[in-house]
PDB file of C-alpha atoms in Angstrom:
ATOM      1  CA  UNK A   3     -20.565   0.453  -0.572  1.00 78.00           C
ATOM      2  CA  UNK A   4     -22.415  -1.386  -3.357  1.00 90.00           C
ATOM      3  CA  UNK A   5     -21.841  -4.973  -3.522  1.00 93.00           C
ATOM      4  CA  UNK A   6     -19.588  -5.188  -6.223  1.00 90.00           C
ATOM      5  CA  UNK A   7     -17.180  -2.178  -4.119  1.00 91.00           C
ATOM      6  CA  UNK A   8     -17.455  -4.998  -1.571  1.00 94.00           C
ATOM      7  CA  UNK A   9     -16.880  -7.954  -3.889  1.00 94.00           C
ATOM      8  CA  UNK A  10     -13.640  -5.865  -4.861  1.00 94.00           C
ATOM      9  CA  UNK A  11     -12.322  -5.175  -1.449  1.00 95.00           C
ATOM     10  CA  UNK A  12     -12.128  -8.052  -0.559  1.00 96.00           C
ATOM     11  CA  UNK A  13     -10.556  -9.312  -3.841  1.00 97.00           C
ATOM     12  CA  UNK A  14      -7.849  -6.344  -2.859  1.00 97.00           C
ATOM     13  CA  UNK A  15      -7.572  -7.461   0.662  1.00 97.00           C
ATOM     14  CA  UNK A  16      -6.614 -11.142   0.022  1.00 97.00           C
ATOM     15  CA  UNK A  17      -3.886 -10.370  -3.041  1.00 97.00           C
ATOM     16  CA  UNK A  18      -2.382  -7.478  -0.585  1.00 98.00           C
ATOM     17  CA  UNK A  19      -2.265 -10.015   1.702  1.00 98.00           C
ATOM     18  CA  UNK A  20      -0.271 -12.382  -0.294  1.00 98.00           C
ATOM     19  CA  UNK A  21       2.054  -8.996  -1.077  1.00 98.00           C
ATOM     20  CA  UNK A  22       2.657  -8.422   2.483  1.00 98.00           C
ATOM     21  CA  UNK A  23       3.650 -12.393   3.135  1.00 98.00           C
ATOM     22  CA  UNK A  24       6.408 -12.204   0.856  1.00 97.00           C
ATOM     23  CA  UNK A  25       7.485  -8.336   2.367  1.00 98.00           C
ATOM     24  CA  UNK A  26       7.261  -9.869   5.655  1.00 98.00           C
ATOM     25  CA  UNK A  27       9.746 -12.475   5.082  1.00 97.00           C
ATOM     26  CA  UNK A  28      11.663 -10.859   2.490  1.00 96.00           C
ATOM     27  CA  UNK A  29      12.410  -7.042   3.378  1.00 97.00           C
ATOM     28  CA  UNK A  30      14.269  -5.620   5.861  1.00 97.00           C
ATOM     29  CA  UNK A  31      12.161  -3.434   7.682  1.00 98.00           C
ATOM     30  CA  UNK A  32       8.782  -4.155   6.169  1.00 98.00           C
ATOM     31  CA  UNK A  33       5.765  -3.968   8.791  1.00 98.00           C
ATOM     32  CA  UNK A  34       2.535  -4.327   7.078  1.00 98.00           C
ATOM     33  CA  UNK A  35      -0.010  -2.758   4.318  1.00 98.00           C
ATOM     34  CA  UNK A  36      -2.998  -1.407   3.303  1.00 96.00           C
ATOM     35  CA  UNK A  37      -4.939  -0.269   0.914  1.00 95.00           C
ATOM     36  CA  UNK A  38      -7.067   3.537   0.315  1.00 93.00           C
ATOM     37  CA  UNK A  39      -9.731   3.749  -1.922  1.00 93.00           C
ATOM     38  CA  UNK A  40     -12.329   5.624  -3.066  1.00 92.00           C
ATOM     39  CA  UNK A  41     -14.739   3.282  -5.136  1.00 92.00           C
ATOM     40  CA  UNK A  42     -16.314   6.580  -6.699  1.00 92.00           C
ATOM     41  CA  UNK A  43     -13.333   6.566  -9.279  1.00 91.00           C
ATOM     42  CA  UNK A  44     -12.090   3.434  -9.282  1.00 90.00           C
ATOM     43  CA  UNK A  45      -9.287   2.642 -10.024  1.00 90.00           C
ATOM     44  CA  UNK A  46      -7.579   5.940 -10.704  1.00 91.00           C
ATOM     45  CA  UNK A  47      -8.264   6.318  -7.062  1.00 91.00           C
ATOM     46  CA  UNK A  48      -6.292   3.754  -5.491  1.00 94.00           C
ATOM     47  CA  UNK A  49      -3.662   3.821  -3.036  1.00 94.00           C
ATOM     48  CA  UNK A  50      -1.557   0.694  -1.839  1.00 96.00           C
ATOM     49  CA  UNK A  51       0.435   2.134   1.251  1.00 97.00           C
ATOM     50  CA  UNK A  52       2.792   0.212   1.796  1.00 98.00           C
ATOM     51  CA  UNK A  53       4.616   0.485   5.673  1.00 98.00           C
ATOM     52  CA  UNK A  54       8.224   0.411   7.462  1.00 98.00           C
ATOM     53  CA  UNK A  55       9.235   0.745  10.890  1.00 98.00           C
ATOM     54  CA  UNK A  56      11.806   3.726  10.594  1.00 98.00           C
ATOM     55  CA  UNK A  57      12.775   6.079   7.778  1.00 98.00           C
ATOM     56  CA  UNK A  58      16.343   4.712   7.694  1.00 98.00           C
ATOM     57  CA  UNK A  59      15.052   1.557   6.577  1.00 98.00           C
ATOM     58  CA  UNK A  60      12.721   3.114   4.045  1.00 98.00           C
ATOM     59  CA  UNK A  61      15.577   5.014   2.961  1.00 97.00           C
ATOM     60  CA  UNK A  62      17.494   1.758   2.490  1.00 96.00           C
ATOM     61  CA  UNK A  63      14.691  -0.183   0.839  1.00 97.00           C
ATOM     62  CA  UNK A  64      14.227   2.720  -1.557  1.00 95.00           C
ATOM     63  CA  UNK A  65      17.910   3.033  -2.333  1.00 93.00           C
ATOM     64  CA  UNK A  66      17.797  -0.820  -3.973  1.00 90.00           C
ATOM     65  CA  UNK A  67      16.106  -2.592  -6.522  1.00 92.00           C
ATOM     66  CA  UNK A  68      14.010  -4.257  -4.249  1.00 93.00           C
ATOM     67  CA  UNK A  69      11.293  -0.882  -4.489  1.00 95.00           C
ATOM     68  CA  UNK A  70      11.180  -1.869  -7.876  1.00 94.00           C
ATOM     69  CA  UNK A  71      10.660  -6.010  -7.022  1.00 95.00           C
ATOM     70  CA  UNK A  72       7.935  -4.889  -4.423  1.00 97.00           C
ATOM     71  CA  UNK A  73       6.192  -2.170  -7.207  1.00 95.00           C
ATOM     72  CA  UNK A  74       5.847  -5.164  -9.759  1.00 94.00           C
ATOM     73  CA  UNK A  75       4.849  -8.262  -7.136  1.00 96.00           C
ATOM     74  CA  UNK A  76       2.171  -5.541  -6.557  1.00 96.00           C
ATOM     75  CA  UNK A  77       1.200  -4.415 -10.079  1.00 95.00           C
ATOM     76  CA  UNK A  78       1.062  -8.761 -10.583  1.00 95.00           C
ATOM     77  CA  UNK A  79      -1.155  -9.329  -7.948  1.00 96.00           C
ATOM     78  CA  UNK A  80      -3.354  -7.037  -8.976  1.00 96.00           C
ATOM     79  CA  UNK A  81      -3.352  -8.186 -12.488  1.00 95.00           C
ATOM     80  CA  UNK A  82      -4.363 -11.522 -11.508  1.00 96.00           C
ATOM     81  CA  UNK A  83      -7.874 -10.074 -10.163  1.00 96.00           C
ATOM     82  CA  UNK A  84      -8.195  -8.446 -13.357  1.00 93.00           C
ATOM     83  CA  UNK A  85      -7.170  -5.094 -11.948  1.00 91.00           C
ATOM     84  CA  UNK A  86      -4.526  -3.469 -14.923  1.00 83.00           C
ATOM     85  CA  UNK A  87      -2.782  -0.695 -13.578  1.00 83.00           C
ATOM     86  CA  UNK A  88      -0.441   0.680 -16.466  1.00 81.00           C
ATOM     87  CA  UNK A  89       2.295   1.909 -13.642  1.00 86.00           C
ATOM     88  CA  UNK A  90       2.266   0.505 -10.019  1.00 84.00           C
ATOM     89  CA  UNK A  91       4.199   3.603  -8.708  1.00 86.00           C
ATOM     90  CA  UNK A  92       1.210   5.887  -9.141  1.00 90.00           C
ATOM     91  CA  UNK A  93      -0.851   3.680  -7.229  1.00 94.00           C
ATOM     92  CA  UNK A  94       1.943   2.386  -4.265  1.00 95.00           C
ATOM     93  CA  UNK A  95       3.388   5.125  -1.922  1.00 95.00           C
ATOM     94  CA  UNK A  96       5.315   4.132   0.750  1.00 97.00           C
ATOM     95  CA  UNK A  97       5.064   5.219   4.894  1.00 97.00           C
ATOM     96  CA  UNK A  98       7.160   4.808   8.387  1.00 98.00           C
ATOM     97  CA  UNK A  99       5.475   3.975  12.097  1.00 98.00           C
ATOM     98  CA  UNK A 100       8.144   7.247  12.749  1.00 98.00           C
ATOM     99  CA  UNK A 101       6.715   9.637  10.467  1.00 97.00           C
ATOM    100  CA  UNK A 102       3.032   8.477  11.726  1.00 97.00           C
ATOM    101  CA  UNK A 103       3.897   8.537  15.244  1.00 97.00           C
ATOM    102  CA  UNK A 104       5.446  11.902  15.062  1.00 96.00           C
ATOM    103  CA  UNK A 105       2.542  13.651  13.066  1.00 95.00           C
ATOM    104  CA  UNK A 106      -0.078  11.810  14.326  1.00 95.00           C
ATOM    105  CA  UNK A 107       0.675  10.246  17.606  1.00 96.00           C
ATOM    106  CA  UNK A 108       0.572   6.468  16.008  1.00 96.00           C
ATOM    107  CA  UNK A 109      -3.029   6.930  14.639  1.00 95.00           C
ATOM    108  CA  UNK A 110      -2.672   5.972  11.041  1.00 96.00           C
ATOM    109  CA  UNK A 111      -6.512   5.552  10.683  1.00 93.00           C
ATOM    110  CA  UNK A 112      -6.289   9.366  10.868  1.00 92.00           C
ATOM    111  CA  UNK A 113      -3.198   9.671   9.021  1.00 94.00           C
ATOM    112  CA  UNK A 114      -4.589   7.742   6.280  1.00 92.00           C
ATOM    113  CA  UNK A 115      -7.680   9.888   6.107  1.00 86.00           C
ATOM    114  CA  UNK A 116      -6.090  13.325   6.261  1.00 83.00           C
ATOM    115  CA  UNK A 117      -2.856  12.270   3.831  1.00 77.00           C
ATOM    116  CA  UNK A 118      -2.933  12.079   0.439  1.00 70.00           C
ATOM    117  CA  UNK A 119      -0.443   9.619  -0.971  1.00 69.00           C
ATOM    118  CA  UNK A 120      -0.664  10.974  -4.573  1.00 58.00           C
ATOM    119  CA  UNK A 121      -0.520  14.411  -4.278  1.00 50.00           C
TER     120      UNK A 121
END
């Protein structure tokens, strides 16, 4: 990773983290985030997954206007790193703890690595 990849990461990691604060406190079912990318073809390439304990509650979080609250705090926080993304829902996909425990036994570093969120 060059240093400016590195410089970017960790600009990433901290406004994610600010993201996942507010989630934390503010969504029902809301367990953490992350973030995917591939610094090759940046920033077509990246992914903000963002993760919920079951897929009923991801079912009810996608069901409300909150999806669309959590799409723009993200698109926002990446703005203010001077990161434009025209539309935050080809860059956010969202995930359960069920679905990874089922299809890959709770590993979600090799979930993350063998999914691909946009396709």
């Amino acid at each position: 990773m060059r240093k400016t990849d590195k410089k970017m990461d960790n600009q990433l990691r901290h406004v994610l983290t600010e993201v996942c604060a507010v989630a934390l406190k503010d969504i029902n079912g809301f367990q953490w985030l992350t973030h995917v990318v591939n610094y090759s073809n940046f920033p077509k390439s990246l992914q903000v997954v963002c993760v919920f304990d079951t897929n009923e509650n991801l079912s009810c979080f996608m069901s409300k206007k909150t999806k669309i609250e959590l799409d723009g705090l993200i698109q926002l926080k990446l703005s203010t790193i001077n990161l434009a993304v025209n539309n935050a829902t080809d860059h956010v996909f969202y995930d359960t703890e069920q679905n990874c425990d089922e299809e890959h036994q709770g590993k979600w570093v090799n979930r993350l690595v063998q999914k691909s969120y946009g396709s």
